[in-house]
Coordinates of C-alpha atoms and ligand atoms in Angstrom, one line a residue:
M1 CA -24.9 0.0 -6.0
I2 CA -21.3 -1.2 -5.4
I3 CA -20.7 2.0 -3.5
E4 CA -23.7 1.2 -1.2
D5 CA -22.4 -2.3 -0.6
Y6 CA -19.1 -0.9 0.1
D7 CA -20.4 1.5 2.7
D8 CA -22.2 -1.3 4.5
Q9 CA -18.9 -3.1 4.6
A10 CA -17.1 -0.1 5.9
A11 CA -19.6 0.2 8.7
T12 CA -19.1 -3.5 9.6
L13 CA -15.4 -3.1 9.7
K14 CA -15.6 0.1 11.7
K15 CA -17.7 -1.7 14.3
L16 CA -15.2 -4.6 14.5
A17 CA -12.4 -2.2 14.9
R18 CA -14.1 -0.4 17.8
Q19 CA -14.8 -3.7 19.5
A20 CA -11.1 -4.7 19.1
E21 CA -10.0 -1.4 20.6
A22 CA -12.4 -1.7 23.5
A23 CA -11.2 -5.3 24.2
A24 CA -7.6 -4.2 24.0
S25 CA -8.0 -1.4 26.5
S26 CA -10.2 -3.3 29.0
P27 CA -8.6 -4.0 32.5
A28 CA -9.2 -7.8 32.0
R29 CA -7.1 -7.8 28.9
A30 CA -4.3 -5.6 30.5
V31 CA -3.2 -8.5 32.7
D32 CA -3.2 -10.9 29.8
A33 CA 0.5 -11.5 28.9
D34 CA -0.3 -11.7 25.1
A35 CA -2.2 -8.5 25.1
A36 CA 0.5 -6.7 27.1
E37 CA 3.1 -7.9 24.6
L38 CA 1.0 -6.9 21.7
S39 CA 0.2 -3.4 23.0
S40 CA 3.9 -2.8 23.6
R41 CA 4.5 -3.0 19.9
R42 CA 4.3 -0.1 17.6
A43 CA 1.7 -0.2 14.9
P44 CA 3.4 -0.5 11.5
R45 CA 3.2 2.3 9.0
T46 CA 0.8 1.2 6.4
I47 CA 0.9 2.5 2.8
A48 CA -1.1 1.5 -0.2
I49 CA 0.5 2.1 -3.6
T50 CA -2.3 2.7 -6.1
S51 CA -3.1 4.4 -9.4
G52 CA -6.1 5.3 -11.5
K53 CA -4.6 3.6 -14.6
G54 CA -2.7 0.3 -14.9
G55 CA 0.9 -0.1 -16.0
V56 CA 2.2 3.2 -14.4
G57 CA 4.8 1.6 -12.1
K58 CA 2.9 0.6 -8.9
T59 CA 4.7 -2.7 -8.5
L60 CA 8.1 -1.2 -9.2
V61 CA 7.5 1.6 -6.7
T62 CA 6.4 -0.9 -4.1
V63 CA 9.5 -3.2 -4.4
N64 CA 12.0 -0.3 -4.7
L65 CA 10.6 1.6 -1.7
A66 CA 10.6 -1.8 0.2
V67 CA 14.3 -2.3 -0.5
N68 CA 15.2 1.2 0.6
F69 CA 13.1 0.9 3.8
A70 CA 14.8 -2.5 4.6
R71 CA 18.2 -0.8 3.9
A72 CA 17.3 1.8 6.5
G73 CA 16.8 -1.1 9.0
L74 CA 13.0 -1.3 8.9
R75 CA 11.2 -4.6 8.9
V76 CA 9.1 -4.6 5.8
L77 CA 6.0 -6.6 4.7
L78 CA 4.8 -6.5 1.1
I79 CA 1.2 -7.5 0.3
D80 CA 0.4 -8.3 -3.3
A81 CA -3.2 -7.1 -3.4
D82 CA -3.4 -6.8 -7.2
L83 CA -5.4 -9.9 -6.9
G84 CA -6.5 -10.2 -10.5
L85 CA -3.1 -9.5 -12.0
A86 CA -0.5 -10.3 -9.3
N87 CA 3.1 -9.9 -10.2
L88 CA 5.2 -8.9 -7.1
D89 CA 6.6 -12.4 -7.1
V90 CA 7.5 -12.2 -10.8
V91 CA 9.3 -8.8 -10.4
L92 CA 11.2 -10.3 -7.5
G93 CA 12.0 -13.6 -9.3
L94 CA 10.2 -15.7 -6.6
T95 CA 8.2 -18.8 -7.2
P96 CA 5.4 -19.0 -4.6
E97 CA 4.3 -22.4 -3.6
Y98 CA 1.2 -21.1 -2.0
T99 CA -0.7 -17.8 -2.3
I100 CA -3.4 -15.7 -0.6
Q101 CA -5.9 -18.0 -2.4
D102 CA -4.8 -20.8 -0.1
V103 CA -5.5 -18.6 2.9
F104 CA -9.0 -17.9 1.6
D105 CA -9.6 -21.5 0.9
G106 CA -8.8 -22.2 4.6
H107 CA -5.8 -24.5 3.8
K108 CA -3.0 -22.2 4.9
H109 CA -2.1 -19.5 7.3
L110 CA -0.3 -16.3 6.3
S111 CA 2.9 -17.7 7.8
D112 CA 2.7 -20.7 5.4
I113 CA 2.5 -18.5 2.3
A114 CA 5.0 -15.8 3.2
L115 CA 8.1 -15.6 1.1
Q116 CA 11.5 -14.1 1.9
G117 CA 12.6 -11.5 -0.7
P118 CA 15.7 -9.3 -1.1
M119 CA 17.1 -7.7 2.1
G120 CA 14.9 -9.8 4.4
I121 CA 11.6 -8.4 3.0
T122 CA 8.6 -10.6 3.6
I123 CA 6.1 -11.0 0.7
L124 CA 2.6 -12.2 0.8
P125 CA 2.0 -13.4 -2.8
A126 CA -1.3 -13.3 -4.6
A127 CA -2.5 -15.8 -7.1
S128 CA -2.1 -14.4 -10.6
G129 CA -5.0 -14.2 -13.0
V130 CA -7.5 -16.0 -10.8
A131 CA -10.8 -14.4 -11.9
E132 CA -12.7 -14.9 -8.7
L133 CA -10.0 -13.3 -6.6
S134 CA -10.4 -10.0 -8.3
N135 CA -13.6 -9.5 -6.3
L136 CA -13.3 -10.8 -2.8
S137 CA -16.3 -11.4 -0.7
E138 CA -16.7 -9.4 2.5
S139 CA -16.0 -12.5 4.6
Q140 CA -12.8 -13.1 2.7
R141 CA -11.7 -9.5 3.2
L142 CA -12.5 -9.8 6.9
M143 CA -10.6 -13.0 7.2
L144 CA -7.5 -11.5 5.6
M145 CA -7.8 -8.5 8.0
E146 CA -8.1 -10.8 11.0
Q147 CA -5.1 -12.9 10.1
I148 CA -2.9 -10.0 9.5
D149 CA -3.9 -8.4 12.8
H150 CA -3.3 -11.5 14.8
W151 CA -0.2 -12.6 13.0
D152 CA 2.6 -13.0 15.6
V153 CA 5.1 -11.1 13.5
D154 CA 6.2 -7.5 13.9
Y155 CA 6.7 -5.2 11.0
D156 CA 7.7 -1.5 10.9
V157 CA 6.2 -0.9 7.4
V158 CA 3.5 -2.7 5.5
L159 CA 3.3 -1.8 1.7
V160 CA 0.2 -2.9 -0.2
D161 CA 0.5 -3.1 -4.0
T162 CA -3.1 -2.7 -5.2
G163 CA -4.7 -3.1 -8.5
A164 CA -5.5 0.0 -10.6
G165 CA -8.8 1.8 -10.6
I166 CA -11.7 1.9 -8.2
S167 CA -12.8 -1.7 -7.9
P168 CA -14.2 -2.7 -4.4
N169 CA -10.9 -4.5 -3.7
V170 CA -8.7 -1.5 -4.4
R171 CA -11.0 0.7 -2.3
Y172 CA -11.0 -1.8 0.6
F173 CA -7.2 -1.9 0.8
V174 CA -6.9 1.9 0.3
L175 CA -9.4 2.4 3.1
A176 CA -7.5 0.0 5.4
V177 CA -4.2 1.8 5.4
E178 CA -3.1 5.2 6.7
Q179 CA -1.1 6.5 3.8
I180 CA -2.1 6.4 0.1
L181 CA 0.6 6.8 -2.4
V182 CA -0.9 7.5 -5.9
V183 CA 1.4 6.8 -8.8
A184 CA 0.9 8.7 -12.0
T185 CA 2.9 9.4 -15.2
P186 CA 2.7 12.4 -17.4
D187 CA 0.3 10.5 -19.7
P188 CA -2.9 12.6 -19.7
A189 CA -5.0 9.4 -19.2
S190 CA -3.0 8.5 -16.1
I191 CA -3.4 12.0 -14.7
T192 CA -7.2 12.0 -15.3
D193 CA -7.6 8.6 -13.8
A194 CA -5.5 9.5 -10.7
Y195 CA -7.8 12.4 -10.1
A196 CA -10.9 10.2 -10.6
L197 CA -9.6 7.7 -8.1
M198 CA -9.0 10.5 -5.5
K199 CA -12.4 11.9 -6.2
V200 CA -14.2 8.6 -5.6
M201 CA -12.2 8.0 -2.4
F202 CA -13.0 11.5 -1.1
L203 CA -16.7 11.6 -2.1
N204 CA -17.5 8.1 -0.8
H205 CA -15.0 7.7 2.1
R206 CA -14.0 11.2 3.0
I207 CA -10.3 10.4 2.5
A208 CA -8.9 13.9 2.0
H209 CA -5.2 13.3 1.9
F210 CA -3.0 11.6 -0.7
D211 CA 0.6 11.5 -1.7
L212 CA 1.5 11.7 -5.4
L213 CA 4.5 10.0 -6.9
V214 CA 5.2 11.0 -10.6
N215 CA 6.9 8.2 -12.5
Q216 CA 8.5 7.9 -15.9
V217 CA 9.4 11.6 -16.3
K218 CA 12.4 13.3 -17.9
G219 CA 13.2 15.1 -14.8
E220 CA 11.8 16.9 -11.7
R221 CA 10.4 19.8 -13.6
E222 CA 8.0 17.6 -15.6
A223 CA 7.0 15.8 -12.4
L224 CA 6.2 19.1 -10.6
E225 CA 4.1 20.2 -13.6
V226 CA 2.0 17.0 -13.3
Y227 CA 1.8 17.4 -9.5
K228 CA 0.7 21.0 -9.7
T229 CA -1.9 20.2 -12.3
V230 CA -3.5 17.5 -10.2
Q231 CA -3.1 19.5 -7.0
R232 CA -4.8 22.6 -8.4
V233 CA -7.9 20.6 -9.5
A234 CA -8.0 18.5 -6.3
E235 CA -7.9 21.6 -4.1
K236 CA -10.3 23.6 -6.1
F237 CA -13.0 21.1 -6.6
L238 CA -12.6 18.6 -3.8
N239 CA -10.7 20.2 -0.9
I240 CA -8.2 17.4 -1.1
G241 CA -4.7 17.8 0.3
L242 CA -2.1 16.4 -2.1
N243 CA 1.5 15.9 -0.9
Y244 CA 4.3 15.7 -3.5
A245 CA 6.1 12.4 -2.7
G246 CA 8.7 12.8 -5.4
F247 CA 9.6 11.6 -8.9
V248 CA 11.2 8.7 -10.7
P249 CA 12.8 9.3 -14.1
H250 CA 12.2 7.0 -17.1
D251 CA 15.2 4.8 -16.8
P252 CA 16.5 2.1 -19.2
E253 CA 18.5 0.7 -16.3
L254 CA 15.3 -0.1 -14.5
V255 CA 14.1 -2.0 -17.5
R256 CA 17.4 -4.0 -17.5
A257 CA 16.8 -4.9 -13.9
I258 CA 13.2 -6.0 -14.6
R259 CA 14.5 -8.4 -17.3
R260 CA 16.7 -10.0 -14.8
Q261 CA 13.9 -10.2 -12.3
K262 CA 15.8 -8.0 -9.9
V263 CA 15.0 -4.8 -8.0
V264 CA 16.9 -1.9 -9.6
S265 CA 17.7 -0.3 -6.2
E266 CA 19.5 -3.5 -5.2
L267 CA 21.1 -4.6 -8.5
L268 CA 22.1 -1.1 -9.9
P269 CA 22.2 1.3 -6.9
E270 CA 23.9 3.9 -9.1
A271 CA 21.0 4.0 -11.7
P272 CA 19.0 7.2 -11.9
S273 CA 15.8 5.5 -10.8
S274 CA 17.6 3.9 -7.8
A275 CA 18.8 7.3 -6.6
A276 CA 15.2 8.7 -7.0
F277 CA 13.7 5.8 -5.0
G278 CA 16.3 6.4 -2.3
V279 CA 15.3 10.1 -2.1
I280 CA 11.6 9.3 -1.9
A281 CA 12.1 6.6 0.8
Q282 CA 14.3 8.8 2.9
R283 CA 11.8 11.6 2.8
M284 CA 9.1 9.3 4.0
V285 CA 11.3 8.0 6.9
R286 CA 12.1 11.5 7.9
L287 CA 8.4 12.4 8.0
W288 CA 7.7 9.4 10.2
E289 CA 10.5 10.3 12.5
K290 CA 9.1 13.8 12.9
N291 CA 5.7 12.3 13.7
P292 CA 6.4 9.3 16.0
R293 CA 3.7 7.0 17.0
S294 CA 2.7 7.5 20.6
E295 CA 0.1 4.9 20.9
G296 CA 0.6 1.1 21.2
R297 CA -0.3 -1.4 18.6
M298 CA -3.6 -1.0 17.0
T299 CA -5.1 -3.2 14.4
F300 CA -3.6 -2.7 10.9
F301 CA -6.8 -2.8 9.1
G302 CA -8.8 -0.6 11.3
R303 CA -7.0 2.6 11.8
R304 CA -8.7 4.7 9.2
L305 CA -11.9 2.9 9.6
M306 CA -11.9 4.0 13.2
T307 CA -11.0 7.5 12.6
A308 CA -13.1 8.1 9.5
D309 CA -15.9 9.8 11.3
Ligands
ADP401 N1 10.7 4.7 -14.3 C1 10.6 3.8 -15.3 N2 11.5 3.7 -16.3 C2 11.3 2.8 -17.3 N3 10.3 2.0 -17.4 C3 9.3 2.0 -16.4 C4 9.4 2.9 -15.3 N4 8.4 2.7 -14.5 C5 7.6 1.7 -15.1 N5 8.2 1.3 -16.3 C6 7.7 0.3 -17.2 O1 6.3 0.1 -16.9 C7 6.1 -1.3 -16.7 C8 4.9 -1.5 -15.7 O2 5.4 -1.3 -14.4 P1 4.6 -1.9 -13.2 O3 5.3 -1.5 -11.9 O4 4.4 -3.4 -13.4 O5 3.2 -1.2 -13.3 P2 1.8 -1.4 -12.5 O6 2.2 -2.2 -11.3 O7 1.3 -0.1 -12.2 O8 0.9 -2.2 -13.4 C9 7.4 -1.9 -16.3 O9 7.5 -3.3 -16.6 C10 8.4 -1.1 -17.1 O10 8.5 -1.6 -18.4
MG402 MG1 1.5 -4.1 -10.7

């Protein structure tokens, strides 16, 4: 039932995205200074960091990749979309005055709620533990999409820290971005749940490409074992392409940084996990450089929805 509702919503979003594209390419809009300015921008790279099981390291992956992207000179936006259990701000030691909840209530615009984090990273904080936020209505989701697309701020990378599992919210954010980074650990439950998440996204939304980051391992050998296990099953039963994004070791230094509400990549750049995050981020940037964007700005939430069929 939820899946049917979700497909209806996907169809609505797809229609909106097509309308937006038609409007942007019409001759009337081409003379509009705003539109010309917008279309000269590059669309940001959009990545959702997600997992089947909770507590595997999504938030840590999000903030550490963000620091590395910022270090490479990219303008980074982080969206805390773990709307039921938000904690990006806690990990970063920030105290939000307003949250996405205020945007939904109509009191605030995104620019009012945005916080500045380390290295100039912008963060959109979510309200923590607000029960009704863990399931947004379709109009709330559309409102968020609209505001992000019309926000007069330019980013190179947008990272979305999602909740775990396959709730409608998670699927919405995953469907809205172009790259899906699944985080798993060697824990068998985490592996099974990562596979289940990809299966649902493939069977219901035809998403056939994912990146896998293996966290909390002893070393790369263990990470590759996890990757190969998931890849074999995904390719055999689902025809899913799974890219190995890299690994992050279990690292007590990372836990030390968390206790101080700091990002390990910034506080302890020599730590094993910092080095690992650096490698993963560099690999992603290199892939983007190899596949540069040719088109002008398109809507952030719309890319996959437009190309899904
Ligand atoms: N590489 C790691 N080394 C040590 N501890 C880790 C590592 N990754 C995650 N953790 C532990 O797992 C906890 C949950 O991480 P978090 O990023 O909040 O997970 P999620 O966002 O998936 O719920 C952290 O607070 C930390 O204690
Ligand atoms: Mg989290």
